[in-house]
């Protein structure tokens, strides 16, 4: 892991700054914030109008002087000041007062795999601006694996696929560390963009900014598989006239458009498996792939990966909050490192009793230990 478990147990708050949602876990209180990473700002006065779900509803519906911004992109803070203002409003005055009472407030944050030092510094500066005296950084892959209950600390291979809004990360973990990993710049936003471009080019239809994800859910039951619905009615705006129009879309063509960005995900999985040691690949054949992240809920994505890789694919119980729950488990000391010394697993009281019995036996029969 990036830091030791002892250092994480001293932390009071865990933050997962994602491109889609921001989540905050407070030690002893649990998950207290789970809101979209969006803020609405008045460009004339600089005042913050709304954050979270309310700001997300304003997307595409604001006048010229109101700007809806996303201070986090691809798991990296791109606007530190706006991220701090957003977090302050999401936490609320009452919770911020409780955190300020801590004499030396420590915080933990998730960072994407192989994030550059500038991105790590941005995450640290964001939490330091909120009053944290020390910030510990944990790889998102490890935090998500702990959050979905994988035996990260054991000498067995576990494969995890983190499907985020802007990036997708895949890794093989063993003994509490990353054996091999890959990060692809493809996520839920890329799938949304593929659907938008398909409807624009083939049906001359522009979708409202809020309607892409419901379109993906319209492909459910089986989603990306051929057993889904054959046709779906979509409402949008005509590109030429600008008037409202409805079209009936062949869902098979939409599935083909969605498959295009997901090819990069399959290539990343194949690269990780090729770089993985053969002994660990044998473990993965039985355990399979664990999917976490908000985009893991896309209907039929698990079935598509199962057919492409030939491995079992599982979706975590709460895939969207696995990373922050994993950090919270580390903060509360629920994760124990594997004991490498077998003598350390013995009960000290039993050891003393066994020693006393051997001494008593030696006093009764001095030649008992001699053969």
PDB file of N, CA and C in Angstrom, residues 46 100 113-114 123 131 202 208 226 278 294 305 310 324:
ATOM      1  N   UNK A  46     -18.835  36.063  -8.168  1.00  0.00           N
ATOM      2  CA  UNK A  46     -17.956  35.016  -7.666  1.00  0.00           C
ATOM      3  C   UNK A  46     -18.582  34.173  -6.583  1.00  0.00           C
ATOM      4  N   UNK A 100     -12.961  20.541  13.168  1.00  0.00           N
ATOM      5  CA  UNK A 100     -11.994  21.534  13.639  1.00  0.00           C
ATOM      6  C   UNK A 100     -11.596  21.316  15.086  1.00  0.00           C
ATOM      7  N   UNK A 113      -4.326   5.314 -10.042  1.00  0.00           N
ATOM      8  CA  UNK A 113      -3.061   4.593 -10.201  1.00  0.00           C
ATOM      9  C   UNK A 113      -2.125   5.363 -11.132  1.00  0.00           C
ATOM     10  N   UNK A 114      -0.852   5.416 -10.744  1.00  0.00           N
ATOM     11  CA  UNK A 114       0.192   6.094 -11.522  1.00  0.00           C
ATOM     12  C   UNK A 114      -0.123   7.573 -11.731  1.00  0.00           C
ATOM     13  N   UNK A 123      -4.380  17.066  -4.731  1.00  0.00           N
ATOM     14  CA  UNK A 123      -5.262  16.427  -3.749  1.00  0.00           C
ATOM     15  C   UNK A 123      -4.870  16.804  -2.330  1.00  0.00           C
ATOM     16  N   UNK A 131      -8.175  22.347   6.489  1.00  0.00           N
ATOM     17  CA  UNK A 131      -7.748  22.237   7.879  1.00  0.00           C
ATOM     18  C   UNK A 131      -6.994  20.980   8.224  1.00  0.00           C
ATOM     19  N   UNK A 202     -26.328   9.784 -37.184  1.00  0.00           N
ATOM     20  CA  UNK A 202     -27.232   8.880 -37.882  1.00  0.00           C
ATOM     21  C   UNK A 202     -28.693   9.320 -37.833  1.00  0.00           C
ATOM     22  N   UNK A 208     -30.573  16.286 -24.722  1.00  0.00           N
ATOM     23  CA  UNK A 208     -30.314  17.111 -23.540  1.00  0.00           C
ATOM     24  C   UNK A 208     -29.191  16.493 -22.703  1.00  0.00           C
ATOM     25  N   UNK A 226     -27.395  -8.947 -26.937  1.00  0.00           N
ATOM     26  CA  UNK A 226     -28.390  -8.940 -28.025  1.00  0.00           C
ATOM     27  C   UNK A 226     -29.794  -9.261 -27.542  1.00  0.00           C
ATOM     28  N   UNK A 278       2.557 -16.197 -14.177  1.00  0.00           N
ATOM     29  CA  UNK A 278       1.653 -17.332 -14.470  1.00  0.00           C
ATOM     30  C   UNK A 278       0.949 -17.893 -13.241  1.00  0.00           C
ATOM     31  N   UNK A 294     -19.071   3.453 -10.522  1.00  0.00           N
ATOM     32  CA  UNK A 294     -20.431   3.760 -10.964  1.00  0.00           C
ATOM     33  C   UNK A 294     -20.764   3.204 -12.333  1.00  0.00           C
ATOM     34  N   UNK A 305     -17.782  -8.512 -20.767  1.00  0.00           N
ATOM     35  CA  UNK A 305     -16.430  -8.834 -20.320  1.00  0.00           C
ATOM     36  C   UNK A 305     -16.266 -10.331 -20.092  1.00  0.00           C
ATOM     37  N   UNK A 310     -13.426 -14.831 -21.022  1.00  0.00           N
ATOM     38  CA  UNK A 310     -13.586 -16.216 -20.610  1.00  0.00           C
ATOM     39  C   UNK A 310     -13.395 -16.433 -19.124  1.00  0.00           C
ATOM     40  N   UNK A 324     -14.372   4.610  -1.114  1.00  0.00           N
ATOM     41  CA  UNK A 324     -14.412   5.371   0.136  1.00  0.00           C
ATOM     42  C   UNK A 324     -14.720   4.462   1.321  1.00  0.00           C
TER      43      UNK A 324
END
